[in-house]
Amino acid sequence: FEDDAVLIPRETAWFGYYPDGAFNPVLPPQETKLYTEDWIGLRTLDETGRVKFVSVPGGHLRISRSDMKKYIVPYLTPSCGSSKQRIRRILSH
């Protein structure tokens, strides 16, 4: 979220962070130990094209319906018909 005032620094939403012992500059995720040492598998996922870094306007968790439909819905895979109907109902409002 481009105007996030909850996460400090807001780049932590993408796993970016400060270098050890400093508050400047903010490192992109690819330059953090979490990424380079692949602590949680982020580097592996990124190298295989399974990570998307998306930026949307707004504050913390304030995503528009159109951005939700564009960036989130394609990854939802309901396992039963009732879940699929609920998703459609939520997005139609």
Short mmCIF file of C-alpha atoms in Angstrom, two decimals:
data_model
loop_
_atom_site.label_atom_id
_atom_site.label_comp_id
_atom_site.label_asym_id
_atom_site.label_seq_id
_atom_site.Cartn_x
_atom_site.Cartn_y
_atom_site.Cartn_z
CA PHE A 1 0.00 0.00 0.00
CA GLU A 2 1.63 3.18 -1.23
CA ASP A 3 0.37 5.30 1.68
CA ASP A 4 0.80 2.73 4.47
CA ALA A 5 1.38 4.43 7.83
CA VAL A 6 1.07 1.28 9.96
CA LEU A 7 4.07 -0.73 8.73
CA ILE A 8 7.37 1.02 9.36
CA PRO A 9 9.05 0.96 7.01
CA ARG A 10 6.17 0.21 4.65
CA GLU A 11 8.55 -1.85 2.49
CA THR A 12 8.31 -4.61 5.12
CA ALA A 13 5.09 -5.63 3.35
CA TRP A 14 7.44 -6.88 0.61
CA PHE A 15 10.04 -8.19 3.13
CA GLY A 16 12.27 -5.15 2.66
CA TYR A 17 13.94 -3.84 5.82
CA TYR A 18 16.76 -1.81 7.32
CA PRO A 19 20.33 -3.11 7.29
CA ASP A 20 21.50 -4.61 10.60
CA GLY A 21 22.13 -1.86 13.17
CA ALA A 22 20.86 1.02 11.00
CA PHE A 23 17.65 2.83 10.11
CA ASN A 24 18.73 3.96 6.69
CA PRO A 25 18.50 3.01 3.86
CA VAL A 26 15.60 0.58 3.49
CA LEU A 27 16.90 -2.48 1.70
CA PRO A 28 14.83 -4.09 -1.04
CA PRO A 29 13.86 -7.66 -0.17
CA GLN A 30 16.51 -9.13 -2.48
CA GLU A 31 19.24 -7.52 -0.33
CA THR A 32 18.05 -8.77 3.08
CA LYS A 33 19.40 -11.85 4.85
CA LEU A 34 15.86 -13.23 4.99
CA TYR A 35 15.94 -13.34 1.18
CA THR A 36 19.59 -14.08 0.38
CA GLU A 37 19.79 -16.90 2.94
CA ASP A 38 16.29 -18.05 1.91
CA TRP A 39 15.04 -18.31 5.50
CA ILE A 40 11.37 -18.78 4.53
CA GLY A 41 11.72 -19.82 0.89
CA LEU A 42 11.07 -16.34 -0.54
CA ARG A 43 14.14 -16.41 -2.79
CA THR A 44 13.24 -19.85 -4.09
CA LEU A 45 9.70 -18.72 -4.87
CA ASP A 46 10.95 -15.52 -6.51
CA GLU A 47 13.52 -17.34 -8.65
CA THR A 48 10.78 -19.61 -9.97
CA GLY A 49 8.49 -16.68 -10.80
CA ARG A 50 6.00 -17.31 -8.00
CA VAL A 51 6.36 -13.95 -6.21
CA LYS A 52 4.57 -10.82 -7.37
CA PHE A 53 5.46 -7.44 -5.89
CA VAL A 54 2.35 -5.34 -6.36
CA SER A 55 1.85 -1.74 -5.27
CA VAL A 56 -1.64 -0.30 -4.87
CA PRO A 57 -2.77 3.19 -3.82
CA GLY A 58 -4.13 3.73 -0.33
CA GLY A 59 -3.40 3.14 3.32
CA HIS A 60 -2.82 -0.05 5.28
CA LEU A 61 -5.10 -2.81 4.00
CA ARG A 62 -7.25 -0.30 2.08
CA ILE A 63 -7.54 -2.12 -1.22
CA SER A 64 -10.16 -1.14 -3.75
CA ARG A 65 -12.57 -3.72 -5.11
CA SER A 66 -11.09 -3.34 -8.58
CA ASP A 67 -7.54 -3.96 -7.28
CA MET A 68 -8.83 -6.90 -5.23
CA LYS A 69 -10.41 -8.41 -8.34
CA LYS A 70 -7.23 -7.78 -10.33
CA TYR A 71 -4.57 -8.92 -7.84
CA ILE A 72 -6.21 -11.30 -5.34
CA VAL A 73 -9.19 -13.06 -6.90
CA PRO A 74 -7.15 -14.86 -9.59
CA TYR A 75 -5.36 -16.74 -6.79
CA LEU A 76 -8.52 -17.87 -5.01
CA THR A 77 -9.49 -21.43 -5.81
CA PRO A 78 -12.61 -22.44 -3.92
CA SER A 79 -12.91 -26.15 -3.23
CA CYS A 80 -16.69 -26.29 -3.31
CA GLY A 81 -19.60 -24.55 -5.01
CA SER A 82 -20.78 -22.71 -1.90
CA SER A 83 -17.38 -21.02 -1.48
CA LYS A 84 -17.43 -20.00 -5.12
CA GLN A 85 -20.88 -18.44 -4.67
CA ARG A 86 -19.72 -16.51 -1.57
CA ILE A 87 -16.75 -15.07 -3.46
CA ARG A 88 -19.01 -13.96 -6.31
CA ARG A 89 -21.47 -12.38 -3.85
CA ILE A 90 -18.70 -10.47 -2.02
CA LEU A 91 -17.21 -9.15 -5.24
CA SER A 92 -20.52 -8.15 -6.77
CA HIS A 93 -21.22 -5.52 -4.07
#
